[in-house]
PDB file of C-alpha atoms in Angstrom:
ATOM      1  CA  UNK T  12      65.953 174.403  98.916  1.00  0.00           C
ATOM      2  CA  UNK T  13      68.643 173.888 102.063  1.00  0.00           C
ATOM      3  CA  UNK T  14      69.394 170.182 104.008  1.00  0.00           C
ATOM      4  CA  UNK T  15      68.583 169.702 107.361  1.00  0.00           C
ATOM      5  CA  UNK T  16      71.531 167.833 109.233  1.00  0.00           C
ATOM      6  CA  UNK T  17      71.513 165.551 112.420  1.00  0.00           C
ATOM      7  CA  UNK T  18      74.663 165.157 113.733  1.00  0.00           C
ATOM      8  CA  UNK T  19      77.079 164.446 116.894  1.00  0.00           C
ATOM      9  CA  UNK T  20      80.142 165.886 118.054  1.00  0.00           C
ATOM     10  CA  UNK T  21      82.432 164.833 120.250  1.00  0.00           C
ATOM     11  CA  UNK T  22      85.688 165.378 121.623  1.00  0.00           C
ATOM     12  CA  UNK T  23      87.371 164.210 125.069  1.00  0.00           C
ATOM     13  CA  UNK T  24      88.098 167.634 126.535  1.00  0.00           C
ATOM     14  CA  UNK T  25      84.171 169.110 126.146  1.00  0.00           C
ATOM     15  CA  UNK T  26      83.275 170.133 129.122  1.00  0.00           C
ATOM     16  CA  UNK T  27      79.042 169.864 128.524  1.00  0.00           C
ATOM     17  CA  UNK T  28      80.361 165.900 128.161  1.00  0.00           C
ATOM     18  CA  UNK T  29      82.095 166.102 131.203  1.00  0.00           C
ATOM     19  CA  UNK T  30      79.388 167.074 132.799  1.00  0.00           C
ATOM     20  CA  UNK T  31      76.140 165.356 131.392  1.00  0.00           C
ATOM     21  CA  UNK T  32      78.632 161.826 132.320  1.00  0.00           C
ATOM     22  CA  UNK T  33      78.641 162.965 135.918  1.00  0.00           C
ATOM     23  CA  UNK T  34      74.553 163.664 136.121  1.00  0.00           C
ATOM     24  CA  UNK T  35      73.456 160.986 133.750  1.00  0.00           C
ATOM     25  CA  UNK T  36      69.879 161.338 135.323  1.00  0.00           C
ATOM     26  CA  UNK T  37      69.924 165.302 133.925  1.00  0.00           C
ATOM     27  CA  UNK T  38      69.320 166.042 130.242  1.00  0.00           C
ATOM     28  CA  UNK T  39      70.940 169.234 129.258  1.00  0.00           C
ATOM     29  CA  UNK T  40      69.814 171.451 126.174  1.00  0.00           C
ATOM     30  CA  UNK T  41      72.251 174.659 125.277  1.00  0.00           C
ATOM     31  CA  UNK T  42      70.223 177.039 124.588  1.00  0.00           C
ATOM     32  CA  UNK T  43      72.867 180.022 123.940  1.00  0.00           C
ATOM     33  CA  UNK T  44      76.818 180.133 124.083  1.00  0.00           C
ATOM     34  CA  UNK T  45      78.801 182.854 123.703  1.00  0.00           C
ATOM     35  CA  UNK T  46      82.182 183.548 124.723  1.00  0.00           C
ATOM     36  CA  UNK T  47      83.505 186.962 125.697  1.00  0.00           C
ATOM     37  CA  UNK T  48      86.622 189.062 124.649  1.00  0.00           C
ATOM     38  CA  UNK T  49      88.452 187.690 127.790  1.00  0.00           C
ATOM     39  CA  UNK T  50      88.232 184.040 126.921  1.00  0.00           C
ATOM     40  CA  UNK T  51      85.576 182.683 129.299  1.00  0.00           C
ATOM     41  CA  UNK T  52      82.530 180.763 127.591  1.00  0.00           C
ATOM     42  CA  UNK T  53      79.201 181.114 128.926  1.00  0.00           C
ATOM     43  CA  UNK T  54      76.644 178.852 128.543  1.00  0.00           C
ATOM     44  CA  UNK T  55      72.729 179.365 128.911  1.00  0.00           C
ATOM     45  CA  UNK T  56      71.458 175.279 129.629  1.00  0.00           C
ATOM     46  CA  UNK T  57      67.909 173.934 130.357  1.00  0.00           C
ATOM     47  CA  UNK T  58      68.270 171.251 131.902  1.00  0.00           C
ATOM     48  CA  UNK T  59      65.943 168.280 133.003  1.00  0.00           C
ATOM     49  CA  UNK T  60      67.012 166.613 136.482  1.00  0.00           C
ATOM     50  CA  UNK T  61      65.257 164.560 139.486  1.00  0.00           C
ATOM     51  CA  UNK T  62      67.834 166.568 141.523  1.00  0.00           C
ATOM     52  CA  UNK T  63      69.017 170.003 141.401  1.00  0.00           C
ATOM     53  CA  UNK T  64      70.258 170.042 144.404  1.00  0.00           C
ATOM     54  CA  UNK T  65      72.885 167.160 142.784  1.00  0.00           C
ATOM     55  CA  UNK T  66      73.473 168.938 140.023  1.00  0.00           C
ATOM     56  CA  UNK T  67      74.519 172.035 141.181  1.00  0.00           C
ATOM     57  CA  UNK T  68      77.011 170.007 143.662  1.00  0.00           C
ATOM     58  CA  UNK T  69      78.373 168.757 140.044  1.00  0.00           C
ATOM     59  CA  UNK T  70      78.779 172.373 139.057  1.00  0.00           C
ATOM     60  CA  UNK T  71      80.091 173.261 142.070  1.00  0.00           C
ATOM     61  CA  UNK T  72      82.948 170.379 141.844  1.00  0.00           C
ATOM     62  CA  UNK T  73      83.820 171.045 138.671  1.00  0.00           C
ATOM     63  CA  UNK T  74      87.424 173.523 137.799  1.00  0.00           C
ATOM     64  CA  UNK T  75      86.091 174.446 134.560  1.00  0.00           C
ATOM     65  CA  UNK T  76      82.888 175.873 135.770  1.00  0.00           C
ATOM     66  CA  UNK T  77      83.557 179.349 137.266  1.00  0.00           C
ATOM     67  CA  UNK T  78      80.062 180.469 138.469  1.00  0.00           C
ATOM     68  CA  UNK T  79      76.823 179.526 137.640  1.00  0.00           C
ATOM     69  CA  UNK T  80      73.912 181.138 138.406  1.00  0.00           C
ATOM     70  CA  UNK T  81      69.127 179.733 138.093  1.00  0.00           C
ATOM     71  CA  UNK T  82      67.687 182.146 135.772  1.00  0.00           C
ATOM     72  CA  UNK T  83      64.233 179.975 135.900  1.00  0.00           C
ATOM     73  CA  UNK T  84      63.286 177.459 138.725  1.00  0.00           C
ATOM     74  CA  UNK T  85      60.316 175.306 137.853  1.00  0.00           C
ATOM     75  CA  UNK T  86      59.913 171.058 139.846  1.00  0.00           C
ATOM     76  CA  UNK T  87      61.328 169.338 136.783  1.00  0.00           C
ATOM     77  CA  UNK T  88      62.842 171.866 134.617  1.00  0.00           C
ATOM     78  CA  UNK T  89      65.552 175.120 135.546  1.00  0.00           C
ATOM     79  CA  UNK T  90      67.350 177.099 133.252  1.00  0.00           C
ATOM     80  CA  UNK T  91      71.581 178.166 134.231  1.00  0.00           C
ATOM     81  CA  UNK T  92      73.798 180.596 133.161  1.00  0.00           C
ATOM     82  CA  UNK T  93      76.773 178.919 133.509  1.00  0.00           C
ATOM     83  CA  UNK T  94      80.392 180.519 132.606  1.00  0.00           C
ATOM     84  CA  UNK T  95      82.888 177.999 132.020  1.00  0.00           C
ATOM     85  CA  UNK T  96      86.719 178.704 131.693  1.00  0.00           C
ATOM     86  CA  UNK T  97      87.279 177.057 128.248  1.00  0.00           C
ATOM     87  CA  UNK T  98      88.126 178.957 125.363  1.00  0.00           C
ATOM     88  CA  UNK T  99      86.812 177.838 122.045  1.00  0.00           C
ATOM     89  CA  UNK T 100      89.827 177.450 119.689  1.00  0.00           C
ATOM     90  CA  UNK T 101      90.960 180.331 117.286  1.00  0.00           C
ATOM     91  CA  UNK T 102      89.415 177.634 114.396  1.00  0.00           C
ATOM     92  CA  UNK T 103      86.198 178.140 115.745  1.00  0.00           C
ATOM     93  CA  UNK T 104      86.424 181.513 114.666  1.00  0.00           C
ATOM     94  CA  UNK T 105      85.424 179.625 110.964  1.00  0.00           C
ATOM     95  CA  UNK T 106      82.381 178.699 112.258  1.00  0.00           C
ATOM     96  CA  UNK T 107      80.862 182.144 112.513  1.00  0.00           C
ATOM     97  CA  UNK T 108      80.442 182.532 108.418  1.00  0.00           C
ATOM     98  CA  UNK T 109      78.938 179.103 107.602  1.00  0.00           C
ATOM     99  CA  UNK T 110      75.547 180.164 106.945  1.00  0.00           C
ATOM    100  CA  UNK T 111      73.689 177.660 108.975  1.00  0.00           C
ATOM    101  CA  UNK T 112      71.432 177.866 112.395  1.00  0.00           C
ATOM    102  CA  UNK T 113      70.822 175.531 114.716  1.00  0.00           C
ATOM    103  CA  UNK T 114      67.060 174.405 115.562  1.00  0.00           C
ATOM    104  CA  UNK T 115      68.158 172.071 118.739  1.00  0.00           C
ATOM    105  CA  UNK T 116      71.248 171.335 120.762  1.00  0.00           C
ATOM    106  CA  UNK T 117      71.117 168.897 123.197  1.00  0.00           C
ATOM    107  CA  UNK T 118      74.403 166.722 125.082  1.00  0.00           C
ATOM    108  CA  UNK T 119      74.492 163.604 126.436  1.00  0.00           C
ATOM    109  CA  UNK T 120      77.570 161.051 127.681  1.00  0.00           C
ATOM    110  CA  UNK T 121      78.514 160.631 124.267  1.00  0.00           C
ATOM    111  CA  UNK T 122      78.040 163.314 122.259  1.00  0.00           C
ATOM    112  CA  UNK T 123      76.701 166.855 121.756  1.00  0.00           C
ATOM    113  CA  UNK T 124      73.446 166.276 119.090  1.00  0.00           C
ATOM    114  CA  UNK T 125      72.964 169.187 117.112  1.00  0.00           C
ATOM    115  CA  UNK T 126      69.828 169.309 114.276  1.00  0.00           C
ATOM    116  CA  UNK T 127      70.913 172.445 112.016  1.00  0.00           C
ATOM    117  CA  UNK T 128      70.039 173.757 108.909  1.00  0.00           C
ATOM    118  CA  UNK T 129      73.089 174.487 105.718  1.00  0.00           C
ATOM    119  CA  UNK T 130      72.522 176.347 102.886  1.00  0.00           C
ATOM    120  CA  UNK T 131      73.626 173.733 100.871  1.00  0.00           C
ATOM    121  CA  UNK T 132      75.764 170.671 100.800  1.00  0.00           C
ATOM    122  CA  UNK T 133      79.078 173.083 100.239  1.00  0.00           C
ATOM    123  CA  UNK T 134      77.987 174.849 103.752  1.00  0.00           C
ATOM    124  CA  UNK T 135      77.987 170.930 105.804  1.00  0.00           C
ATOM    125  CA  UNK T 136      80.991 169.874 104.357  1.00  0.00           C
ATOM    126  CA  UNK T 137      82.999 173.049 105.957  1.00  0.00           C
ATOM    127  CA  UNK T 138      81.586 172.824 109.003  1.00  0.00           C
ATOM    128  CA  UNK T 139      82.621 169.224 109.096  1.00  0.00           C
ATOM    129  CA  UNK T 140      85.658 169.900 107.999  1.00  0.00           C
ATOM    130  CA  UNK T 141      86.337 172.644 110.675  1.00  0.00           C
ATOM    131  CA  UNK T 142      85.219 170.275 113.119  1.00  0.00           C
ATOM    132  CA  UNK T 143      88.163 168.224 112.044  1.00  0.00           C
ATOM    133  CA  UNK T 144      90.539 170.516 112.147  1.00  0.00           C
ATOM    134  CA  UNK T 145      89.823 171.358 115.597  1.00  0.00           C
ATOM    135  CA  UNK T 146      90.106 167.464 116.550  1.00  0.00           C
ATOM    136  CA  UNK T 147      86.243 167.438 117.221  1.00  0.00           C
ATOM    137  CA  UNK T 148      84.656 164.043 116.013  1.00  0.00           C
ATOM    138  CA  UNK T 149      81.624 164.534 113.155  1.00  0.00           C
ATOM    139  CA  UNK T 150      79.301 161.517 113.490  1.00  0.00           C
ATOM    140  CA  UNK T 151      76.274 162.783 110.528  1.00  0.00           C
ATOM    141  CA  UNK T 152      73.448 160.564 111.755  1.00  0.00           C
ATOM    142  CA  UNK T 153      70.511 161.875 108.757  1.00  0.00           C
ATOM    143  CA  UNK T 154      70.529 164.224 106.296  1.00  0.00           C
ATOM    144  CA  UNK T 155      67.921 165.524 104.530  1.00  0.00           C
ATOM    145  CA  UNK T 156      66.156 168.827 102.906  1.00  0.00           C
ATOM    146  CA  UNK T 157      65.048 171.070 104.806  1.00  0.00           C
ATOM    147  CA  UNK T 158      60.914 171.228 104.655  1.00  0.00           C
ATOM    148  CA  UNK T 159      59.833 172.042 107.707  1.00  0.00           C
ATOM    149  CA  UNK T 160      56.990 168.952 108.346  1.00  0.00           C
ATOM    150  CA  UNK T 161      59.710 167.124 111.048  1.00  0.00           C
ATOM    151  CA  UNK T 162      56.950 166.888 114.111  1.00  0.00           C
ATOM    152  CA  UNK T 163      59.669 166.032 116.731  1.00  0.00           C
ATOM    153  CA  UNK T 164      59.764 167.293 119.962  1.00  0.00           C
ATOM    154  CA  UNK T 165      63.694 168.263 120.655  1.00  0.00           C
ATOM    155  CA  UNK T 166      65.697 166.621 121.852  1.00  0.00           C
ATOM    156  CA  UNK T 167      64.024 163.311 120.679  1.00  0.00           C
ATOM    157  CA  UNK T 168      65.906 161.090 118.683  1.00  0.00           C
ATOM    158  CA  UNK T 169      63.886 158.802 116.184  1.00  0.00           C
ATOM    159  CA  UNK T 170      64.515 156.070 119.063  1.00  0.00           C
ATOM    160  CA  UNK T 171      63.106 157.665 121.469  1.00  0.00           C
ATOM    161  CA  UNK T 172      60.216 158.957 119.645  1.00  0.00           C
ATOM    162  CA  UNK T 173      59.484 155.336 117.826  1.00  0.00           C
ATOM    163  CA  UNK T 174      59.362 153.768 121.739  1.00  0.00           C
ATOM    164  CA  UNK T 175      57.279 156.433 122.714  1.00  0.00           C
ATOM    165  CA  UNK T 176      55.016 155.719 120.102  1.00  0.00           C
ATOM    166  CA  UNK T 177      55.212 152.537 120.688  1.00  0.00           C
ATOM    167  CA  UNK T 178      54.413 152.007 123.880  1.00  0.00           C
ATOM    168  CA  UNK T 179      51.540 154.833 123.449  1.00  0.00           C
ATOM    169  CA  UNK T 180      49.794 152.352 120.659  1.00  0.00           C
ATOM    170  CA  UNK T 181      50.322 148.680 122.470  1.00  0.00           C
ATOM    171  CA  UNK T 182      48.067 150.591 125.340  1.00  0.00           C
ATOM    172  CA  UNK T 183      51.007 150.617 128.000  1.00  0.00           C
ATOM    173  CA  UNK T 184      50.144 154.037 129.491  1.00  0.00           C
ATOM    174  CA  UNK T 185      46.200 152.998 129.358  1.00  0.00           C
ATOM    175  CA  UNK T 186      43.840 152.206 132.525  1.00  0.00           C
ATOM    176  CA  UNK T 187      44.277 148.975 133.156  1.00  0.00           C
ATOM    177  CA  UNK T 188      47.568 148.583 130.791  1.00  0.00           C
ATOM    178  CA  UNK T 189      47.104 146.523 128.113  1.00  0.00           C
ATOM    179  CA  UNK T 190      50.966 145.923 127.413  1.00  0.00           C
ATOM    180  CA  UNK T 191      54.122 145.548 129.518  1.00  0.00           C
ATOM    181  CA  UNK T 192      57.250 147.271 128.861  1.00  0.00           C
ATOM    182  CA  UNK T 193      58.488 143.146 127.978  1.00  0.00           C
ATOM    183  CA  UNK T 194      55.587 142.831 125.319  1.00  0.00           C
ATOM    184  CA  UNK T 195      56.765 146.019 123.332  1.00  0.00           C
ATOM    185  CA  UNK T 196      60.434 145.359 123.774  1.00  0.00           C
ATOM    186  CA  UNK T 197      59.983 141.816 122.282  1.00  0.00           C
ATOM    187  CA  UNK T 198      57.900 143.801 119.258  1.00  0.00           C
ATOM    188  CA  UNK T 199      60.488 146.325 118.837  1.00  0.00           C
ATOM    189  CA  UNK T 200      63.369 144.097 118.969  1.00  0.00           C
ATOM    190  CA  UNK T 201      65.250 145.276 122.092  1.00  0.00           C
ATOM    191  CA  UNK T 202      66.329 144.780 125.776  1.00  0.00           C
ATOM    192  CA  UNK T 203      63.472 145.989 128.927  1.00  0.00           C
ATOM    193  CA  UNK T 204      66.557 147.958 129.731  1.00  0.00           C
ATOM    194  CA  UNK T 205      67.074 149.395 126.477  1.00  0.00           C
ATOM    195  CA  UNK T 206      63.227 150.526 125.822  1.00  0.00           C
ATOM    196  CA  UNK T 207      63.201 151.293 129.585  1.00  0.00           C
ATOM    197  CA  UNK T 208      66.303 153.600 129.283  1.00  0.00           C
ATOM    198  CA  UNK T 209      64.515 155.670 126.056  1.00  0.00           C
ATOM    199  CA  UNK T 210      61.814 155.967 127.295  1.00  0.00           C
ATOM    200  CA  UNK T 211      62.900 157.713 130.544  1.00  0.00           C
ATOM    201  CA  UNK T 212      65.095 160.145 128.015  1.00  0.00           C
ATOM    202  CA  UNK T 213      62.189 160.889 125.870  1.00  0.00           C
ATOM    203  CA  UNK T 214      59.527 162.088 128.583  1.00  0.00           C
ATOM    204  CA  UNK T 215      61.742 163.861 130.218  1.00  0.00           C
ATOM    205  CA  UNK T 216      62.397 165.552 126.872  1.00  0.00           C
ATOM    206  CA  UNK T 217      58.304 165.682 125.755  1.00  0.00           C
ATOM    207  CA  UNK T 218      57.608 167.081 130.112  1.00  0.00           C
ATOM    208  CA  UNK T 219      60.688 170.003 129.660  1.00  0.00           C
ATOM    209  CA  UNK T 220      59.080 170.719 126.334  1.00  0.00           C
ATOM    210  CA  UNK T 221      55.732 170.564 127.985  1.00  0.00           C
ATOM    211  CA  UNK T 222      56.619 172.522 130.637  1.00  0.00           C
ATOM    212  CA  UNK T 223      58.847 175.179 129.427  1.00  0.00           C
ATOM    213  CA  UNK T 224      56.430 175.975 127.015  1.00  0.00           C
ATOM    214  CA  UNK T 225      53.295 175.499 129.554  1.00  0.00           C
ATOM    215  CA  UNK T 226      54.653 177.552 132.853  1.00  0.00           C
ATOM    216  CA  UNK T 227      53.180 176.657 135.760  1.00  0.00           C
TER     217      UNK T 227
END
């Protein structure tokens, strides 16, 4: 049986991380990437954002972004075809032969987060070593046998999932409301602001998942 790994990649020079840091209110999921023969990298990005005008202004201001085009435009979710001038390093070719499958790939200000299946531990170790050769930090968050029973919505982290379940079970969404954010935060032993951030990001992924699968 194969392995599923959840991990984070980080590099200060990563153009996607730099983009997210400029628009922290947006949630960015990578749907596809490919490097052209001439060098530029094509990313297809699914974006959940309060202001797409701000997001597009940020794209225009980034010298690394050569062009971008909205492919799909919904009220809360848009898909963009983007071209970045950056080139993948030659060492990236090693990953083409890695026996792996990307299930989820989303970007935050602290890195690129991936949920990925690997044929075995040797393939995971080879992937990790290739990243380190390129000076890309690799942090493994979770490793387990692939079973297909993880029902979390793509992009929702364990902490976000815990926060969403806690407020739901506490009656935060009930009318009238049965618990406050402070009540739930205290039960999780975290600050109110930390809970609010987890809920905001988790709800963004839930809405993205719903509207992308059920377009209006």
